Coordinates of C-alpha atoms and ligand atoms in Angstrom, one line a residue:
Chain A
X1186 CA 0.0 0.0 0.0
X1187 CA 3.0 2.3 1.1
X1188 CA 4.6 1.7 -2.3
X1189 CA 1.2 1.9 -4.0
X1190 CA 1.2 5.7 -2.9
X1191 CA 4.5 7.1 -2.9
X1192 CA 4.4 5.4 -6.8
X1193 CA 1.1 7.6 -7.2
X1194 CA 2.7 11.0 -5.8
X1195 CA 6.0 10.5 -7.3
X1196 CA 3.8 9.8 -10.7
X1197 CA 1.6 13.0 -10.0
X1198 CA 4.7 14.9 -9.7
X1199 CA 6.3 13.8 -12.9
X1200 CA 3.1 14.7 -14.3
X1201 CA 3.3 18.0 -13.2
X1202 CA 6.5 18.6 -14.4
X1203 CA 5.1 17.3 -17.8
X1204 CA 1.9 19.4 -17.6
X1205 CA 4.1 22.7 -17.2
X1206 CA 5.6 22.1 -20.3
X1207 CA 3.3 20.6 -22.0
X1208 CA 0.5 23.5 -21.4
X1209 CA 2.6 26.1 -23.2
X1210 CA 3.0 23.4 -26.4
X1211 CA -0.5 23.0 -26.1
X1212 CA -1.6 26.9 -26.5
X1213 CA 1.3 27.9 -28.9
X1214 CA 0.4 24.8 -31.3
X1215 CA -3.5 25.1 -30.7
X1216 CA -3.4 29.2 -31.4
X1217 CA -0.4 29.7 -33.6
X1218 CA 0.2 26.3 -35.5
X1219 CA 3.5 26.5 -34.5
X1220 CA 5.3 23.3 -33.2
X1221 CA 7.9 25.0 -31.2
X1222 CA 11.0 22.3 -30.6
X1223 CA 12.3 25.8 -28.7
X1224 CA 10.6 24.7 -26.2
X1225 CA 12.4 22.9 -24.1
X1226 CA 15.4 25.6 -24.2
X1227 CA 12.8 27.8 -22.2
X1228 CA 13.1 25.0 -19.8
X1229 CA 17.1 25.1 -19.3
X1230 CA 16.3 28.6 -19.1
X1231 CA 14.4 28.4 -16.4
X1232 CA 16.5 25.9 -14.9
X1233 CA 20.1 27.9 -15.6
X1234 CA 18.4 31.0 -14.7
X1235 CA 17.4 30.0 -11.4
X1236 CA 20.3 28.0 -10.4
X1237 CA 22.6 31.0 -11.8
X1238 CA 20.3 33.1 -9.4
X1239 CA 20.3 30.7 -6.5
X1240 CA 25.0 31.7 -6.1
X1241 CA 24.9 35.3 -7.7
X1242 CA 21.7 37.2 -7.2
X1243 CA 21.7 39.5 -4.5
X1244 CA 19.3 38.1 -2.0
X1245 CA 18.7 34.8 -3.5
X1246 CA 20.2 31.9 -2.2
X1247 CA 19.8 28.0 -2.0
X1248 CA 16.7 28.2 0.7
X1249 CA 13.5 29.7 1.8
X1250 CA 12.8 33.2 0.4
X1251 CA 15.9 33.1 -1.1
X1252 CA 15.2 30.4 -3.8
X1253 CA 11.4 31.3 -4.1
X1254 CA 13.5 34.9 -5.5
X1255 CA 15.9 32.7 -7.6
X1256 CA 12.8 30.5 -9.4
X1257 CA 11.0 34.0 -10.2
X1258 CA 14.3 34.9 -12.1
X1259 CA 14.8 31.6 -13.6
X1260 CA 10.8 32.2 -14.9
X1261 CA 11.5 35.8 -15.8
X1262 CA 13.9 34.6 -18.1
X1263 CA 12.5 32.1 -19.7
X1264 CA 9.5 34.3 -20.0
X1265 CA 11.6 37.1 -21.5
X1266 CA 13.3 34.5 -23.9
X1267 CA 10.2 32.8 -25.2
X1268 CA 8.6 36.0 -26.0
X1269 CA 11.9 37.4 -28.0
X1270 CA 11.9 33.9 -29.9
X1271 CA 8.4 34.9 -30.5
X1272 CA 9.2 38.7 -32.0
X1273 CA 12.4 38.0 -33.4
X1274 CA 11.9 34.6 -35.1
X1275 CA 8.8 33.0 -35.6
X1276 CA 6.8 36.0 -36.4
X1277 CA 8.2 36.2 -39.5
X1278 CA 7.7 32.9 -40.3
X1279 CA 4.3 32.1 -39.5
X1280 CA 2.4 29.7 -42.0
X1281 CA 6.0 28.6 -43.1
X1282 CA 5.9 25.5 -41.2
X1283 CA 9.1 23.4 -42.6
X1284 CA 11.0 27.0 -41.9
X1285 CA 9.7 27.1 -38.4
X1286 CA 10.6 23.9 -37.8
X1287 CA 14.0 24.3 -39.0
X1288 CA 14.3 27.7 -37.1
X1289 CA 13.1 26.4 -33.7
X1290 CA 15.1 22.8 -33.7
X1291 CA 18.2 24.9 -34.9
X1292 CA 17.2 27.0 -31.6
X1293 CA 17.0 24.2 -29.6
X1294 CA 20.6 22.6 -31.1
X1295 CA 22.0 26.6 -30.3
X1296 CA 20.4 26.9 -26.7
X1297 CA 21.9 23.3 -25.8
X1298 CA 25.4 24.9 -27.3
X1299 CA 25.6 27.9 -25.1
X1300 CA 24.6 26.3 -21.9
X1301 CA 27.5 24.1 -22.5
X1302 CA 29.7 26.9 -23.6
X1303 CA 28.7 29.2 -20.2
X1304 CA 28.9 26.4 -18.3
X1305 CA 30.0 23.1 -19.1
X1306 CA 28.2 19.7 -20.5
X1307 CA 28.7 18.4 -17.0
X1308 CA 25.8 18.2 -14.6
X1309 CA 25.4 20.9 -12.4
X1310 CA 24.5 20.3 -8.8
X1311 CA 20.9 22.3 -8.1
X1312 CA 20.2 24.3 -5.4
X1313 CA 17.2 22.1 -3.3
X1314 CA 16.1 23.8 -0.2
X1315 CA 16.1 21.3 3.0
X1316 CA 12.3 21.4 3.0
X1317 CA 11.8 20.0 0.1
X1318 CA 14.1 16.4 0.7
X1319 CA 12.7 15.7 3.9
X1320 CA 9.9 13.6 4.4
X1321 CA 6.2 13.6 4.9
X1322 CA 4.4 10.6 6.1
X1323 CA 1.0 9.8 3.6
X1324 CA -0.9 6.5 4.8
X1325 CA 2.2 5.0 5.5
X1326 CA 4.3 6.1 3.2
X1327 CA 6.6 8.1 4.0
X1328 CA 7.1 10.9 0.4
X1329 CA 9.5 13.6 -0.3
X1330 CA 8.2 16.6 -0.3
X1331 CA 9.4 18.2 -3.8
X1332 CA 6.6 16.0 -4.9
X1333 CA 3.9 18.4 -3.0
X1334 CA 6.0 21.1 -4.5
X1335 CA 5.7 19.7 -7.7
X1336 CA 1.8 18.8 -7.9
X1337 CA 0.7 22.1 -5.9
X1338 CA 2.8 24.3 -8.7
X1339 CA 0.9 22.8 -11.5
X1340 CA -2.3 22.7 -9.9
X1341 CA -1.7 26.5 -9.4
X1342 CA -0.3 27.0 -13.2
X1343 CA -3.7 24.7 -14.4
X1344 CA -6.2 26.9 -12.0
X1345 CA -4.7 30.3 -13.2
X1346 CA -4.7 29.8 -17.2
X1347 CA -8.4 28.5 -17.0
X1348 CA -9.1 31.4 -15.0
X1349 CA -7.3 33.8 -17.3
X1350 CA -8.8 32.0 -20.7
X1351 CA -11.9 32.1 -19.2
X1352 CA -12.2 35.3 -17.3
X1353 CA -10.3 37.7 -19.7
X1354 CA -10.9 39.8 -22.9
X1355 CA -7.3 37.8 -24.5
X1356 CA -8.3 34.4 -23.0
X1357 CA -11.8 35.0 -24.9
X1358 CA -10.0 36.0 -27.9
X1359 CA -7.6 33.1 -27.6
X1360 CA -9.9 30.0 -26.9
X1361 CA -11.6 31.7 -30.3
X1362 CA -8.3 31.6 -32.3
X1363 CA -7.6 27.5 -30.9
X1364 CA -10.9 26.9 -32.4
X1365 CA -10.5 28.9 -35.8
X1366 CA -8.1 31.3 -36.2
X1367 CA -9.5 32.7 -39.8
X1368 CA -12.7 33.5 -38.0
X1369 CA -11.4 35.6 -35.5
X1370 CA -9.9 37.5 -37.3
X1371 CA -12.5 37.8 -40.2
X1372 CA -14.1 39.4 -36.9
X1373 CA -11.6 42.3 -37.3
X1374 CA -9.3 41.0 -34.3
X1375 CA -5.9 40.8 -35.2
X1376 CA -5.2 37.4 -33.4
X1377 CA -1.6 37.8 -33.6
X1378 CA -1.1 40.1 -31.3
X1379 CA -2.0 37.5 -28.8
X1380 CA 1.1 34.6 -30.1
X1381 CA 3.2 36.5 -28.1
X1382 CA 1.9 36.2 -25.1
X1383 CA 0.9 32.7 -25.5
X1384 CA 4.4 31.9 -25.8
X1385 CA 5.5 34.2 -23.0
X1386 CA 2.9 31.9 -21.0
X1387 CA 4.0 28.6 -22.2
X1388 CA 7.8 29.9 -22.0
X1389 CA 6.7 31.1 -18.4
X1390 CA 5.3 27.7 -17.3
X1391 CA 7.9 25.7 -19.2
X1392 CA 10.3 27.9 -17.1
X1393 CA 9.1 26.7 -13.5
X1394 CA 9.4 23.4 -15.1
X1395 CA 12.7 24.1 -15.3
X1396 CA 13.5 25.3 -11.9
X1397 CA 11.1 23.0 -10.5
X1398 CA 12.6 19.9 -12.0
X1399 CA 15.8 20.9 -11.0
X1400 CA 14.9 20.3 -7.6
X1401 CA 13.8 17.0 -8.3
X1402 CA 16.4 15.6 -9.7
X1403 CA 19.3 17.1 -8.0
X1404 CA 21.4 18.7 -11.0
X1405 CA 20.8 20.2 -13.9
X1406 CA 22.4 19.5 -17.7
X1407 CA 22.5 21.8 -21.2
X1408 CA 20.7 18.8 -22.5
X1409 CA 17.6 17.9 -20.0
X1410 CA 15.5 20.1 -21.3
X1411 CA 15.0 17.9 -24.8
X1412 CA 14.3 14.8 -22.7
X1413 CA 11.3 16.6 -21.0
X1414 CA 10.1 18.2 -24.2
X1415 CA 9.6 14.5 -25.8
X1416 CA 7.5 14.1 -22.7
X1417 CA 5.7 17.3 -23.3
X1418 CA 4.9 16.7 -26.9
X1419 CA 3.7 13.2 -26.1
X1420 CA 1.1 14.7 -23.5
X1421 CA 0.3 17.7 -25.8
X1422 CA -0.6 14.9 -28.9
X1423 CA -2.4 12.9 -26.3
X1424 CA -4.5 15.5 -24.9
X1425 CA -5.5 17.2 -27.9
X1426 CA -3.4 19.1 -29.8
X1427 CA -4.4 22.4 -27.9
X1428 CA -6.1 22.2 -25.2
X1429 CA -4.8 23.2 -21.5
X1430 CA -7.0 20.3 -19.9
X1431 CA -6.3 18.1 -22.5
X1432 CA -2.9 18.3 -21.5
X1433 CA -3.1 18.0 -17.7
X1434 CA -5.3 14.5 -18.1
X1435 CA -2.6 13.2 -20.5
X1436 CA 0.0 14.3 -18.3
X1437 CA -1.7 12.3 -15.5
X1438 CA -2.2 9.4 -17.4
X1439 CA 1.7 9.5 -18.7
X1440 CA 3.1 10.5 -15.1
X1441 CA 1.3 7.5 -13.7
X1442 CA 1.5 4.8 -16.5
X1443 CA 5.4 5.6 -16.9
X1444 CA 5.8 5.8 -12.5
X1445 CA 4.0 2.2 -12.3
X1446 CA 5.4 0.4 -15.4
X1447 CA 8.9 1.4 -14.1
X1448 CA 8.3 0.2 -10.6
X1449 CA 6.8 -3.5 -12.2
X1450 CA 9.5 -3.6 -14.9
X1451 CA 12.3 -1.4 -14.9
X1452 CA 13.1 0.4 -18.4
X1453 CA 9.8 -0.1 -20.0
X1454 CA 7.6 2.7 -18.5
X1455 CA 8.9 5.0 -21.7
X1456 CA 7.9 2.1 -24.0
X1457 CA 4.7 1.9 -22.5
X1458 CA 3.8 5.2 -22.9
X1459 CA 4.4 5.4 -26.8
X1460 CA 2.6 2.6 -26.5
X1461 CA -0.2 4.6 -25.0
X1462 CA 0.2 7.3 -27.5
X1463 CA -0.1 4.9 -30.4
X1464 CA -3.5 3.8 -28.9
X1465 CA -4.9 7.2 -28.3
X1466 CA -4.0 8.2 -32.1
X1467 CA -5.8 4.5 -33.4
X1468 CA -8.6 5.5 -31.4
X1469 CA -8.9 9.1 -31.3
X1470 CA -6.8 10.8 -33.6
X1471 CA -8.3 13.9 -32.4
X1472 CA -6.9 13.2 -28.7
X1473 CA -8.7 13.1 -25.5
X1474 CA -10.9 16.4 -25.6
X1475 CA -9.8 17.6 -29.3
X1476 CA -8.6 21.4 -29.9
X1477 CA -10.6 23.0 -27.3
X1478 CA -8.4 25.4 -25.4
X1479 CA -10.4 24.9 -22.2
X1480 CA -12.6 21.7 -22.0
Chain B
X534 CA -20.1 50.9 -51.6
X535 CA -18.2 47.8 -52.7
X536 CA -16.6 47.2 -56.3
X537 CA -15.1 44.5 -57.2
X538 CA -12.8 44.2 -60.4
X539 CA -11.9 41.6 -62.9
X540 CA -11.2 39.4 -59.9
X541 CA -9.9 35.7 -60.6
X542 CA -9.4 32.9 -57.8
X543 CA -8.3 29.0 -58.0
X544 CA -8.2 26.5 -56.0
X545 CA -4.6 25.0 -56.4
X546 CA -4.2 24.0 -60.3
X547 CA -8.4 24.7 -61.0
X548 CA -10.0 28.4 -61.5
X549 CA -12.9 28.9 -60.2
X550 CA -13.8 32.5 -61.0
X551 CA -13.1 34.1 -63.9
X552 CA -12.4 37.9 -64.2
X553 CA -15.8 38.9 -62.3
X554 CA -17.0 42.3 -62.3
X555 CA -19.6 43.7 -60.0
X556 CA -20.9 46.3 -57.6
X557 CA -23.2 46.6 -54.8
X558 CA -24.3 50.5 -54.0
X559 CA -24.3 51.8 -50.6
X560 CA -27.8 50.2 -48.6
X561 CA -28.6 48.0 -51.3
X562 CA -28.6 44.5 -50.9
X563 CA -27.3 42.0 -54.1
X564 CA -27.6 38.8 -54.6
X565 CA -25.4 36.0 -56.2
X566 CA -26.6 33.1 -57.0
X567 CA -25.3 30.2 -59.1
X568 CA -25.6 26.3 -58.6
X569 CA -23.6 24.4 -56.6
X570 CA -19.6 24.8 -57.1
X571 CA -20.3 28.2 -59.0
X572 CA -17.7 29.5 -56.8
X573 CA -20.2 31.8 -54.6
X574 CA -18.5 31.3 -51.2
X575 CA -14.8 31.6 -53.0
X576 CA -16.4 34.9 -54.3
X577 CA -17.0 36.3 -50.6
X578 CA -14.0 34.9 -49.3
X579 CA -11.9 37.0 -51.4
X580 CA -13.8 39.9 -50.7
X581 CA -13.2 39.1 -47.1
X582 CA -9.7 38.4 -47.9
X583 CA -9.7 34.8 -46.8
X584 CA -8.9 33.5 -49.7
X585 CA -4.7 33.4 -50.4
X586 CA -4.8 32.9 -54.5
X587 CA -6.5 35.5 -56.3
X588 CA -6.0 38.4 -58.6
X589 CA -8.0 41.1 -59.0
X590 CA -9.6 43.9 -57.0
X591 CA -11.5 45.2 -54.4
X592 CA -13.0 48.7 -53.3
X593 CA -14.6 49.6 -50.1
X594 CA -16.0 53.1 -50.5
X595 CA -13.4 53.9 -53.3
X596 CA -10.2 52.7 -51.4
X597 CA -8.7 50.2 -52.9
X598 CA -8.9 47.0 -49.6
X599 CA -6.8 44.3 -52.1
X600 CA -3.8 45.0 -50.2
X601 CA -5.2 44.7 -46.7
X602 CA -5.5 42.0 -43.9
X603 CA -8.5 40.1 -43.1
X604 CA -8.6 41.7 -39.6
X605 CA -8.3 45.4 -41.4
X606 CA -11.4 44.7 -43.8
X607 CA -13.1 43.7 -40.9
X608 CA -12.2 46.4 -39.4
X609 CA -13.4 48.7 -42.4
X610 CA -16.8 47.7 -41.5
X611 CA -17.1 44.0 -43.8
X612 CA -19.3 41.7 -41.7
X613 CA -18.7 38.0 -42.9
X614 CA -21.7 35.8 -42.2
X615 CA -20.0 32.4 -43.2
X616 CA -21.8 29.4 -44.5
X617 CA -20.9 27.3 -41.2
X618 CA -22.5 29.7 -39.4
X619 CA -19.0 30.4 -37.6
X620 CA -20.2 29.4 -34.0
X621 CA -17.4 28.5 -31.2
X622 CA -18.3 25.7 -29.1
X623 CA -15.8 26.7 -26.3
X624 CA -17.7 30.3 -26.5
X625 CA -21.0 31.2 -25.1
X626 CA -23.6 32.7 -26.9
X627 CA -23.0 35.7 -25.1
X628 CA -19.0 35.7 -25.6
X629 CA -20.1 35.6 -29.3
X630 CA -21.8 38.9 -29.4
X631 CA -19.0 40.2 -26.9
X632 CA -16.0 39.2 -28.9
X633 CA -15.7 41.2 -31.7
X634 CA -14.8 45.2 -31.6
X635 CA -17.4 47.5 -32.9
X636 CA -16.1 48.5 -36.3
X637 CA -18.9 50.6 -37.9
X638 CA -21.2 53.8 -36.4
X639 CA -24.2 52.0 -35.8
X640 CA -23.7 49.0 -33.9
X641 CA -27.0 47.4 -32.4
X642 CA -26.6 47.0 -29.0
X643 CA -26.9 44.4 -26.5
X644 CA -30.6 45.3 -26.1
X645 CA -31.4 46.1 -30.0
X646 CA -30.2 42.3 -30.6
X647 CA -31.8 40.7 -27.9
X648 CA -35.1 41.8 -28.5
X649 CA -34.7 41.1 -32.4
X650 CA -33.4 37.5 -31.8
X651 CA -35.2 36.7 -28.3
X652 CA -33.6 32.9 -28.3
X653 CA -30.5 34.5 -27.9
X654 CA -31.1 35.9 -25.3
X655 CA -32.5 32.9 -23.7
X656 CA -29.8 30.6 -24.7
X657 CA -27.1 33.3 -23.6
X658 CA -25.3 31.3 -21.4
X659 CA -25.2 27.8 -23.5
X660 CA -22.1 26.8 -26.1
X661 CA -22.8 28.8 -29.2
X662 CA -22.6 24.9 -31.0
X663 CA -25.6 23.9 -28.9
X664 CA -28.2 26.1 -30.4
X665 CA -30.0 24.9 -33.3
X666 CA -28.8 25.5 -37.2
X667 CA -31.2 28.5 -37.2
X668 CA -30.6 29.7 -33.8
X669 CA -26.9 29.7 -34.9
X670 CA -27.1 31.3 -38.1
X671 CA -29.5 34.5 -36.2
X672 CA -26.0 34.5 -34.2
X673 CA -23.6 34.9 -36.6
X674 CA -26.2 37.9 -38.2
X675 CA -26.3 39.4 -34.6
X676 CA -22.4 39.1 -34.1
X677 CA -22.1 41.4 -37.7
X678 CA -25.2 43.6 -36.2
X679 CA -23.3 44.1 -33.1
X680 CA -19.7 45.1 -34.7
X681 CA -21.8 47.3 -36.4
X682 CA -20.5 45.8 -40.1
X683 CA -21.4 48.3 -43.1
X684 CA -21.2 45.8 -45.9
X685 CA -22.3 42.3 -44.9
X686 CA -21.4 39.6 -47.0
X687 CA -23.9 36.4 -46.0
X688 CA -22.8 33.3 -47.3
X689 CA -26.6 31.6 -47.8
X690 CA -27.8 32.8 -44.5
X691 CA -31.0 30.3 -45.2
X692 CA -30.0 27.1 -46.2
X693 CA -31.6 24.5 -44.1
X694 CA -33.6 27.1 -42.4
X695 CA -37.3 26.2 -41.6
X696 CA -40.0 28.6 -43.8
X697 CA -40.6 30.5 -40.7
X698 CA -37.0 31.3 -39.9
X699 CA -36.7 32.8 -43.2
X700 CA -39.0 34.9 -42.9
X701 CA -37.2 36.1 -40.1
X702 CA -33.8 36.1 -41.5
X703 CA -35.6 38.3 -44.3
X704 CA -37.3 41.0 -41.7
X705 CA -33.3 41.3 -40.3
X706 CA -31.5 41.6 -43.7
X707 CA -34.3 44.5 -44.8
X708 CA -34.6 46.2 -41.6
X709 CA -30.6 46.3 -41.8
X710 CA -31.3 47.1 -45.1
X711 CA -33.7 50.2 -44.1
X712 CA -30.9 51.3 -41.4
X713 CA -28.1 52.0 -44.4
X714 CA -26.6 48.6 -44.5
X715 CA -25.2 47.3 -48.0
X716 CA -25.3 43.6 -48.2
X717 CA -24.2 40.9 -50.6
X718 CA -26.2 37.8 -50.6
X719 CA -25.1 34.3 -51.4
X720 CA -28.6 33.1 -52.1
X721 CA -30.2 29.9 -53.9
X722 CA -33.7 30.7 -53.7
X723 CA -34.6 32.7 -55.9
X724 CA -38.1 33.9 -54.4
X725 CA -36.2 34.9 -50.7
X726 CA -34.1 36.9 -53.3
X727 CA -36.8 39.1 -54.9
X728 CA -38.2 39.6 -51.5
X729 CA -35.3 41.3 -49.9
X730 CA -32.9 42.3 -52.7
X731 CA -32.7 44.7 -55.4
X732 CA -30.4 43.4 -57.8
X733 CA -29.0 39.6 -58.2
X734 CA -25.7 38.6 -60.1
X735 CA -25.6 35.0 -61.4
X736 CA -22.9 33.2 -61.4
X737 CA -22.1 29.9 -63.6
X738 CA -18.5 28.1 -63.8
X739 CA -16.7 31.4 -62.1
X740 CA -18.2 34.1 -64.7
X741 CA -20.7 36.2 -64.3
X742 CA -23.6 35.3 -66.7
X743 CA -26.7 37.3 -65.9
X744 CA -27.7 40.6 -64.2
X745 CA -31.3 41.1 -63.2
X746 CA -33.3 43.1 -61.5
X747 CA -36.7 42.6 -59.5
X748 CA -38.5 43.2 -62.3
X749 CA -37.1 41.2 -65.5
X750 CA -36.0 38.5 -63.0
X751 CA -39.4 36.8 -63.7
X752 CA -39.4 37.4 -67.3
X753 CA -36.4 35.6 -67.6
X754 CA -37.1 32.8 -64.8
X755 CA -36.5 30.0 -67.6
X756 CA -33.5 31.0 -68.6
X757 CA -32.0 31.5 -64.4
X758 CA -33.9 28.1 -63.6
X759 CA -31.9 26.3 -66.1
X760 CA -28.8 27.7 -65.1
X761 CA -29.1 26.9 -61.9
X762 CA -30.0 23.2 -62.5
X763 CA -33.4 23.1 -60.8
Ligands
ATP1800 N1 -10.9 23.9 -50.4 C1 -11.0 23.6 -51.7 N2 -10.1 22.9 -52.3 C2 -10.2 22.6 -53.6 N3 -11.3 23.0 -54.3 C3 -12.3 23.7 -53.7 C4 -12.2 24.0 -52.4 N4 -13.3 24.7 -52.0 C5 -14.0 24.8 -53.1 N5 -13.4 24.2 -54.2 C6 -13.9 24.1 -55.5 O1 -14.1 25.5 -56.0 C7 -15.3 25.6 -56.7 C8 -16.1 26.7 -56.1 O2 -16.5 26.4 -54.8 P1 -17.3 27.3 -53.9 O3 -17.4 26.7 -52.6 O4 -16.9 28.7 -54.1 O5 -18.8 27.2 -54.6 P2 -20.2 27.6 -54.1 O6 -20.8 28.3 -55.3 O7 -20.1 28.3 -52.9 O8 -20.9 26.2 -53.9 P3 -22.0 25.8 -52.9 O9 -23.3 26.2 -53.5 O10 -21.9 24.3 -52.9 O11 -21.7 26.4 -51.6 C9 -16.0 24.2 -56.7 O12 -15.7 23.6 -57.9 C10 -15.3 23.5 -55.6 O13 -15.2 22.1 -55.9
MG1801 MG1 -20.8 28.0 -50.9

């Protein structure tokens, strides 16, 4: 039973990491069309920027307030970078799709570069503040708590874009633009003004990703964001090609399947969940809600 | 008024219209009609400017709009009433009539449309994709209403409507009409035409092959009949 739950949480977590990032692919590929293999360099970002933060930032440090400042850097920056990606090169691309492609994977292969010319293709040790390795006790299991810090992050992240898709004048206009783009603007709204800030959002989210999967796993590399991102595009496929709930019901499902397999049989949780994906695209090509920015 | 000048379109390799000419004057309302595949909706697409492969083109009140976005014709005061009806099912009724900026003087307001389509009022709060085919189409009329659109450009606003909803469709297109609206019809039935428009284009295989008015339009009901395969 012990096991059965700290599988579950630890699953949850992973999910939540995979929800962060997949929630940003979600809204720039459901609004824009754009499959952005950039991604996952908003992750390092992220990651780098808060770790970079954590040892040089006046006032941040490893702990407490300290590395709450250092993750609102990391995000900053990964917010700031996703929206100058955004401006600078996919704007002028738009409706160019092999270009973009080429553009945002040659981004990712340059991101991965740097990181490794700043600061080495070694591992980096990441900053975890105490409270999140010790323990809390969950019928009788006893779980780490970067797991709550994981789960409660995304659950915040999935409760604040509904509410801002839902509840704002640019969330109305963007659930519109998911659904069909050449409407809204044959409505006289010019829809682009709004890619930016879905990929300031999803570079945002992809960002804490970043700094929050740092402190699950201990240490950081130029090269973990890609791992996640085939994650993230798994769930984003899975859940419907655009939709933010979509996304956080695949990213349960993978979290889980992926947590349980791996316990049972170590090494094929990955193959089981393009197994999973396979399935979903035999039996609904359109993915779990279709592309429906909300439901 | 629009214009709109030896305008060709195609669909990858095919053309489907052929160096069309016409005009609607300011508060009139036009129709086009043609059979099936005439290339009617291609027609107001390009006006609309959704349509990437064309040549040709299009005045809005003597300024040349060829050049300019969908969202700036829109903007210019073209309402597009598209044959799908246009509804979001992720949007309520209400978020329909909210979403689009008011691009003309005389936008109806909230109140104006509600008590001219009173099921939308009723059905405010449900997905725009759960009203019925006529309920939707008197929604994507009110959304143009609302912005306040000049030149509406209704893509067969009655097809698959019951008699009595288009009678109704007909009361909103002439009291629009009445209020200084120019609107180009899509239409295939010919008697809704002669009872709100003034003038009707017909199309045929992309080219405009007949130009009637209210009153020779009967005279020559043979010849139209036949080319619209009925
Ligand atoms: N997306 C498309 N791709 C290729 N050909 C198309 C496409 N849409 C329309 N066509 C072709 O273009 C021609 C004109 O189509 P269009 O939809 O403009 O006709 P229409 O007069 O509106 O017909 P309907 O009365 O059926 O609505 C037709 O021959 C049609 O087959
Ligand atoms: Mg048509």
């Amino acid at each position: 039973m012990s096991t059965v739950v700290l599988l579950t949480l630890t699953g949850l977590g992973l999910a939540a990491l995979y929800f962060l990032v997949a929630s940003g692919l979600a809204l720039v590929f459901g609004l824009a069309d754009v499959l952005n293999f950039a991604h996952g360099l908003f992750l390092s970002v992220g990651a780098y920027g808060t770790w970079w933060a954590s040892g040089n930032l006046p006032g941040a440090g490893a702990s407490g307030w300290g590395f709450v400042l250092a993750v609102i850097f990391g995000v900053v920056c990964g917010t700031v970078v996703a929206a100058l990606v955004e401006l600078v090169l996919i704007r002028p691309l738009y409706s160019r799709t092999i270009e973009q492609v080429l553009v945002t994977v040659g981004l990712s292969l340059a991101g991965v570069a740097l990181l490794q010319a700043s600061w080495g293709a070694d591992p980096r040790t990441y900053p975890r503040p105490q409270w999140t390795q010790e323990l809390t006790e969950v019928a009788g299991a006893r779980v780490p708590n970067d797991r709550f810090l994981l789960i409660g992050a995304a659950v915040i992240v999935l409760a604040g874009l509904l509410a801002f898709l839902k509840f704002t004048r640019i969330g109305l206009v963007i659930r519109a633009g998911v659904e069909d783009r050449s409407m809204v603007t044959a409505l006289g709204i010019d829809v682009r003004r709004a890619f930016t800030l879905v990929f300031a959002i999803g570079g945002a989210a992809a960002a804490l990703a970043g700094a929050l999967g740092g402190v699950y796993a201990g240490s950081i590399s130029p090269t973990g964001g890609s791992s996640l991102l085939i994650f993230g595009f798994i769930v984003v496929v899975i859940g419907g090609m655009g939709s933010v709930v979509g996304a956080a019901y695949a990213a349960v499902a993978v979290g889980l399947l992926q947590q349980f397999v791996n316990y049972t049989s170590p090494g094929l949780g990955d193959i089981c969940v393009v197994a999973l994906l396979a399935i979903v695209l035999l039996i609904r090509p359109q993915g779990i809600t279709g592309k429906v920015a909300t439901s | 008024m629009l214009r709109i000048e030896g305008l060709s379109a195609w669909h990858g390799e095919a053309q489907v219209l052929r160096d069309v000419d016409l005009f609607v004057e300011r508060g009139e309302v036009v129709t086009l009609c043609g059979r099936n595949g005439a290339g009617k909706t291609t027609l107001l697409r390009c006006v609309m400017g959704l349509h990437g492969n064309q040549t040709g083109a299009v005045h809005l009140d003597g300024d040349d709009i060829t050049a300019r976005k969908v969202h700036q014709r829109a903007r210019r005061g073209l309402g597009w009433v598209p044959d799908d009806r246009g509804a979001y099912a992720t949007l309520t009724v209400a978020e329909h009539l909210t979403l689009p900026p008011v691009v003309g003087p005389a936008p109806w307001s909230l109140e104006q449309v509600h008590e001219a389509f009173p099921a939308l009022y009723t059905r405010r709060a449900s997905p725009a994709t759960k009203l019925s085919g006529g309920e939707q189409q008197m929604l994507a009329l009110a959304r143009v209403l609302r912005m306040g659109a000049t030149v509406l450009l209704c893509d067969e606003p009655t097809e698959g409507l019951s008699p009595l909803l288009v009678q109704q469709v007909g009361e909103i297109l002439r009291r629009a009409k009445a209020l200084g609206v120019t609107v180009l019809l899509v239409e295939q039935n010919i008697h809704f035409a002669t009872t709100v428009a003034d003038r009707h284009y017909l199309l045929a295989e992309g080219r405009i092959v007949g130009h009637f008015d209210n009153t020779d339009i009967h005279s020559r009901e043979a010849d139209l009949l036949a080319h619209l395969g009925i």
